[in-house]
PDB file of C-alpha atoms in Angstrom:
ATOM      1  CA  MET A 213       8.133 -27.405  -5.358  1.00  0.00           C
ATOM      2  CA  ASN A 214       9.606 -28.005  -1.625  1.00  0.00           C
ATOM      3  CA  GLN A 215      12.709 -26.796  -0.125  1.00  0.00           C
ATOM      4  CA  ARG A 216      15.569 -29.559  -0.995  1.00  0.00           C
ATOM      5  CA  LYS A 217      14.524 -28.712  -5.050  1.00  0.00           C
ATOM      6  CA  LEU A 218      15.352 -25.675  -5.005  1.00  0.00           C
ATOM      7  CA  ALA A 219      18.446 -25.338  -2.620  1.00  0.00           C
ATOM      8  CA  MET A 220      19.599 -28.455  -5.345  1.00  0.00           C
ATOM      9  CA  GLU A 221      18.145 -26.861  -8.017  1.00  0.00           C
ATOM     10  CA  LEU A 222      20.008 -23.007  -7.225  1.00  0.00           C
ATOM     11  CA  ILE A 223      23.774 -25.439  -6.215  1.00  0.00           C
ATOM     12  CA  ALA A 224      23.839 -26.502  -9.959  1.00  0.00           C
ATOM     13  CA  GLU A 225      22.901 -23.031 -11.394  1.00  0.00           C
ATOM     14  CA  LEU A 226      25.793 -21.438  -9.606  1.00  0.00           C
ATOM     15  CA  ARG A 227      28.745 -24.798 -10.847  1.00  0.00           C
ATOM     16  CA  LEU A 228      28.761 -25.186  -6.682  1.00  0.00           C
ATOM     17  CA  SER A 229      28.308 -28.980  -6.531  1.00  0.00           C
ATOM     18  CA  CYS A 230      31.536 -29.374  -5.868  1.00  0.00           C
ATOM     19  CA  SER A 231      32.348 -26.896  -3.457  1.00  0.00           C
ATOM     20  CA  LYS A 232      33.255 -27.728  -0.091  1.00  0.00           C
ATOM     21  CA  PRO A 233      30.370 -26.773   2.570  1.00  0.00           C
ATOM     22  CA  VAL A 234      30.197 -24.513   5.608  1.00  0.00           C
ATOM     23  CA  THR A 235      28.871 -24.313   9.065  1.00  0.00           C
ATOM     24  CA  THR A 236      28.304 -20.847   8.899  1.00  0.00           C
ATOM     25  CA  PRO A 237      25.922 -18.458   5.937  1.00  0.00           C
ATOM     26  CA  MET A 238      28.678 -15.557   6.942  1.00  0.00           C
ATOM     27  CA  GLU A 239      31.730 -14.932   8.442  1.00  0.00           C
ATOM     28  CA  CYS A 240      31.288 -13.108  12.067  1.00  0.00           C
ATOM     29  CA  LYS A 241      31.122  -8.780  11.343  1.00  0.00           C
ATOM     30  CA  GLN A 242      31.483  -9.369   8.116  1.00  0.00           C
ATOM     31  CA  ARG A 243      30.255  -5.316   6.767  1.00  0.00           C
ATOM     32  CA  PHE A 244      30.013  -4.202   2.761  1.00  0.00           C
ATOM     33  CA  THR A 245      30.474  -1.048   1.192  1.00  0.00           C
ATOM     34  CA  THR A 246      29.408   0.696  -1.890  1.00  0.00           C
ATOM     35  CA  VAL A 247      32.817   1.062  -4.380  1.00  0.00           C
ATOM     36  CA  GLU A 248      31.435   4.265  -4.966  1.00  0.00           C
ATOM     37  CA  TYR A 249      32.010   4.240  -0.784  1.00  0.00           C
ATOM     38  CA  ASP A 250      35.787   2.154  -1.342  1.00  0.00           C
ATOM     39  CA  GLN A 251      36.544   5.257  -3.315  1.00  0.00           C
ATOM     40  CA  HIS A 252      36.016   8.621  -1.556  1.00  0.00           C
ATOM     41  CA  MET A 253      37.807   6.457   1.485  1.00  0.00           C
ATOM     42  CA  ASN A 254      41.221   5.680  -0.844  1.00  0.00           C
ATOM     43  CA  TRP A 255      40.079   1.592   0.204  1.00  0.00           C
ATOM     44  CA  LYS A 256      41.301  -0.931  -2.347  1.00  0.00           C
ATOM     45  CA  GLU A 257      41.468  -4.177  -1.212  1.00  0.00           C
ATOM     46  CA  ASP A 258      38.457  -4.895  -2.552  1.00  0.00           C
ATOM     47  CA  GLU A 259      37.440  -5.093  -6.797  1.00  0.00           C
ATOM     48  CA  LYS A 260      35.433  -4.299  -8.840  1.00  0.00           C
ATOM     49  CA  LEU A 261      33.165  -6.745 -10.392  1.00  0.00           C
ATOM     50  CA  GLU A 262      33.003  -6.073 -13.825  1.00  0.00           C
ATOM     51  CA  ASP A 263      30.912  -9.669 -15.591  1.00  0.00           C
ATOM     52  CA  SER A 264      28.633 -11.651 -12.860  1.00  0.00           C
ATOM     53  CA  GLY A 265      28.117 -14.350 -14.478  1.00  0.00           C
ATOM     54  CA  PRO A 266      25.827 -17.193 -13.446  1.00  0.00           C
ATOM     55  CA  TYR A 267      25.732 -15.520 -10.203  1.00  0.00           C
ATOM     56  CA  LYS A 268      23.368 -11.963 -11.417  1.00  0.00           C
ATOM     57  CA  SER A 269      20.666 -14.210 -12.297  1.00  0.00           C
ATOM     58  CA  SER A 270      20.280 -15.574  -8.450  1.00  0.00           C
ATOM     59  CA  SER A 271      21.501 -11.712  -7.054  1.00  0.00           C
ATOM     60  CA  THR A 272      17.103 -11.243  -6.361  1.00  0.00           C
ATOM     61  CA  LYS A 273      17.190 -14.482  -4.314  1.00  0.00           C
ATOM     62  CA  SER A 274      20.717 -13.543  -1.989  1.00  0.00           C
ATOM     63  CA  VAL A 275      22.142 -10.414  -2.685  1.00  0.00           C
ATOM     64  CA  HIS A 276      20.472  -6.541  -3.964  1.00  0.00           C
ATOM     65  CA  ALA A 277      24.107  -5.455  -5.242  1.00  0.00           C
ATOM     66  CA  TRP A 278      26.848  -7.017  -7.110  1.00  0.00           C
ATOM     67  CA  SER A 279      28.958  -4.268  -7.732  1.00  0.00           C
ATOM     68  CA  LYS A 280      31.947  -5.961  -5.823  1.00  0.00           C
ATOM     69  CA  GLU A 281      34.350  -9.418  -4.624  1.00  0.00           C
ATOM     70  CA  SER A 282      33.382  -8.989  -2.275  1.00  0.00           C
ATOM     71  CA  HIS A 283      29.883  -8.987  -2.634  1.00  0.00           C
ATOM     72  CA  MET A 284      29.819 -11.941  -4.611  1.00  0.00           C
ATOM     73  CA  GLU A 285      31.855 -14.399  -2.735  1.00  0.00           C
ATOM     74  CA  ALA A 286      29.216 -13.862   0.643  1.00  0.00           C
ATOM     75  CA  ALA A 287      26.888 -15.095  -1.653  1.00  0.00           C
ATOM     76  CA  VAL A 288      28.788 -17.770  -2.493  1.00  0.00           C
ATOM     77  CA  ARG A 289      28.917 -19.012   1.176  1.00  0.00           C
ATOM     78  CA  VAL A 290      25.459 -18.414   1.827  1.00  0.00           C
ATOM     79  CA  VAL A 291      24.976 -21.528  -1.118  1.00  0.00           C
ATOM     80  CA  ARG A 292      27.561 -23.614   0.224  1.00  0.00           C
ATOM     81  CA  TYR A 293      25.672 -23.316   3.866  1.00  0.00           C
ATOM     82  CA  ILE A 294      23.032 -24.381   2.346  1.00  0.00           C
ATOM     83  CA  LYS A 295      24.365 -26.943   0.087  1.00  0.00           C
ATOM     84  CA  ASN A 296      26.080 -28.439   3.711  1.00  0.00           C
ATOM     85  CA  ALA A 297      21.461 -28.659   5.363  1.00  0.00           C
ATOM     86  CA  PRO A 298      19.301 -29.232   2.074  1.00  0.00           C
ATOM     87  CA  ARG A 299      16.085 -29.506   4.180  1.00  0.00           C
ATOM     88  CA  LEU A 300      17.183 -28.436   7.535  1.00  0.00           C
ATOM     89  CA  GLY A 301      13.982 -26.541   9.713  1.00  0.00           C
ATOM     90  CA  PHE A 302      13.289 -25.233  12.398  1.00  0.00           C
ATOM     91  CA  LEU A 303      12.286 -27.459  15.196  1.00  0.00           C
ATOM     92  CA  MET A 304       9.920 -27.088  17.532  1.00  0.00           C
ATOM     93  CA  SER A 305       9.265 -28.093  21.025  1.00  0.00           C
ATOM     94  CA  SER A 306       6.446 -30.450  22.460  1.00  0.00           C
ATOM     95  CA  LYS A 307       6.177 -28.701  25.124  1.00  0.00           C
ATOM     96  CA  GLN A 308       3.463 -26.790  26.216  1.00  0.00           C
ATOM     97  CA  SER A 309       3.470 -23.269  26.813  1.00  0.00           C
ATOM     98  CA  THR A 310       2.230 -19.998  26.930  1.00  0.00           C
ATOM     99  CA  LYS A 311       4.982 -17.884  28.010  1.00  0.00           C
ATOM    100  CA  LEU A 312       6.616 -15.260  24.417  1.00  0.00           C
ATOM    101  CA  THR A 313      10.079 -14.397  25.278  1.00  0.00           C
ATOM    102  CA  ALA A 314      11.148 -11.857  22.999  1.00  0.00           C
ATOM    103  CA  PHE A 315      14.731 -10.739  22.899  1.00  0.00           C
ATOM    104  CA  CYS A 316      15.562  -7.925  20.742  1.00  0.00           C
ATOM    105  CA  ASP A 317      19.118  -5.466  20.196  1.00  0.00           C
ATOM    106  CA  ALA A 318      20.742  -2.804  17.925  1.00  0.00           C
ATOM    107  CA  ASP A 319      23.861  -2.028  16.397  1.00  0.00           C
ATOM    108  CA  TRP A 320      24.039   1.728  16.590  1.00  0.00           C
ATOM    109  CA  ALA A 321      25.374   3.394  13.861  1.00  0.00           C
ATOM    110  CA  SER A 322      26.554   0.283  12.162  1.00  0.00           C
ATOM    111  CA  CYS A 323      26.427   0.744   8.573  1.00  0.00           C
ATOM    112  CA  LEU A 324      29.469   2.061   7.378  1.00  0.00           C
ATOM    113  CA  VAL A 325      28.068   4.161   4.856  1.00  0.00           C
ATOM    114  CA  SER A 326      24.925   5.643   5.853  1.00  0.00           C
ATOM    115  CA  ARG A 327      24.837   5.336   9.482  1.00  0.00           C
ATOM    116  CA  ARG A 328      21.591   3.576   9.964  1.00  0.00           C
ATOM    117  CA  SER A 329      21.616   1.441  13.141  1.00  0.00           C
ATOM    118  CA  VAL A 330      21.152  -2.455  11.928  1.00  0.00           C
ATOM    119  CA  LYS A 331      17.969  -4.378  14.670  1.00  0.00           C
ATOM    120  CA  GLY A 332      17.064  -7.598  15.329  1.00  0.00           C
ATOM    121  CA  TYR A 333      14.387  -9.134  17.570  1.00  0.00           C
ATOM    122  CA  VAL A 334      13.980 -12.941  18.399  1.00  0.00           C
ATOM    123  CA  MET A 335      10.933 -14.184  19.720  1.00  0.00           C
ATOM    124  CA  LYS A 336      10.056 -17.384  21.102  1.00  0.00           C
ATOM    125  CA  LEU A 337       6.816 -19.359  22.178  1.00  0.00           C
ATOM    126  CA  GLY A 338       7.752 -21.250  25.316  1.00  0.00           C
ATOM    127  CA  ASP A 339      11.845 -23.058  23.783  1.00  0.00           C
ATOM    128  CA  SER A 340      10.243 -23.103  19.801  1.00  0.00           C
ATOM    129  CA  LEU A 341      11.458 -19.714  17.684  1.00  0.00           C
ATOM    130  CA  VAL A 342       8.547 -17.978  16.513  1.00  0.00           C
ATOM    131  CA  SER A 343       9.800 -15.084  15.007  1.00  0.00           C
ATOM    132  CA  TRP A 344      12.986 -12.636  13.876  1.00  0.00           C
ATOM    133  CA  LYS A 345      13.782 -10.061  11.907  1.00  0.00           C
ATOM    134  CA  SER A 346      16.916  -7.713  11.343  1.00  0.00           C
ATOM    135  CA  LYS A 347      16.889  -5.354   9.434  1.00  0.00           C
ATOM    136  CA  LYS A 348      18.708  -1.989   9.350  1.00  0.00           C
ATOM    137  CA  GLN A 349      16.937   1.304  10.619  1.00  0.00           C
ATOM    138  CA  CYS A 350      15.167   3.320   8.257  1.00  0.00           C
ATOM    139  CA  THR A 351      15.597   5.824   9.919  1.00  0.00           C
ATOM    140  CA  ILE A 352      19.408   7.274  11.449  1.00  0.00           C
ATOM    141  CA  SER A 353      19.808   6.819  15.269  1.00  0.00           C
ATOM    142  CA  ARG A 354      21.576  10.036  17.073  1.00  0.00           C
ATOM    143  CA  SER A 355      22.201   8.129  19.738  1.00  0.00           C
ATOM    144  CA  SER A 356      23.100   4.427  21.232  1.00  0.00           C
ATOM    145  CA  THR A 357      19.976   4.442  23.145  1.00  0.00           C
ATOM    146  CA  GLU A 358      17.779   6.125  20.329  1.00  0.00           C
ATOM    147  CA  ALA A 359      18.443   3.244  18.209  1.00  0.00           C
ATOM    148  CA  GLU A 360      17.175   0.262  21.142  1.00  0.00           C
ATOM    149  CA  TYR A 361      14.418   2.101  21.350  1.00  0.00           C
ATOM    150  CA  ARG A 362      13.492   1.884  17.936  1.00  0.00           C
ATOM    151  CA  ILE A 363      13.958  -1.735  17.896  1.00  0.00           C
ATOM    152  CA  MET A 364      11.684  -2.815  21.408  1.00  0.00           C
ATOM    153  CA  ALA A 365       9.231  -0.519  19.626  1.00  0.00           C
ATOM    154  CA  ALA A 366       8.504  -2.434  16.452  1.00  0.00           C
ATOM    155  CA  GLY A 367       9.322  -5.562  18.102  1.00  0.00           C
ATOM    156  CA  VAL A 368       6.160  -4.739  20.701  1.00  0.00           C
ATOM    157  CA  ALA A 369       4.703  -4.504  16.563  1.00  0.00           C
TER     158      ALA A 369
END
């Protein structure tokens, strides 16, 4: 099955065929918390999601926890982004290069719930993107320096 067909099936399944596409998959600096965390902090801004309807079946595709309205809204935004360019892929440069460049960064203690850092890296061969990754670190770093060292080690590996 090709990428465009999967994208169109997802858009139809979630009844977003008439929705307006967006140019970014997520709003800048958007953070997600659990319902339990919000209750502990006495935050009442985000309502608990009672019935996720058709979105629950697609939860394994983009979001693992459907507990709040903001989670569902973020997943819908991702699908609207996919709708913008269902055939979007990666371009490889025609210039030959053996120069490998790596960029890495960590956002220390950025997860509000677990206080784990979010790490990420990008690998380029010449002008072409060849690898990338972003995820929460497995352990809690004691400092921003420790978080940075952890991502550098992951990037080199």
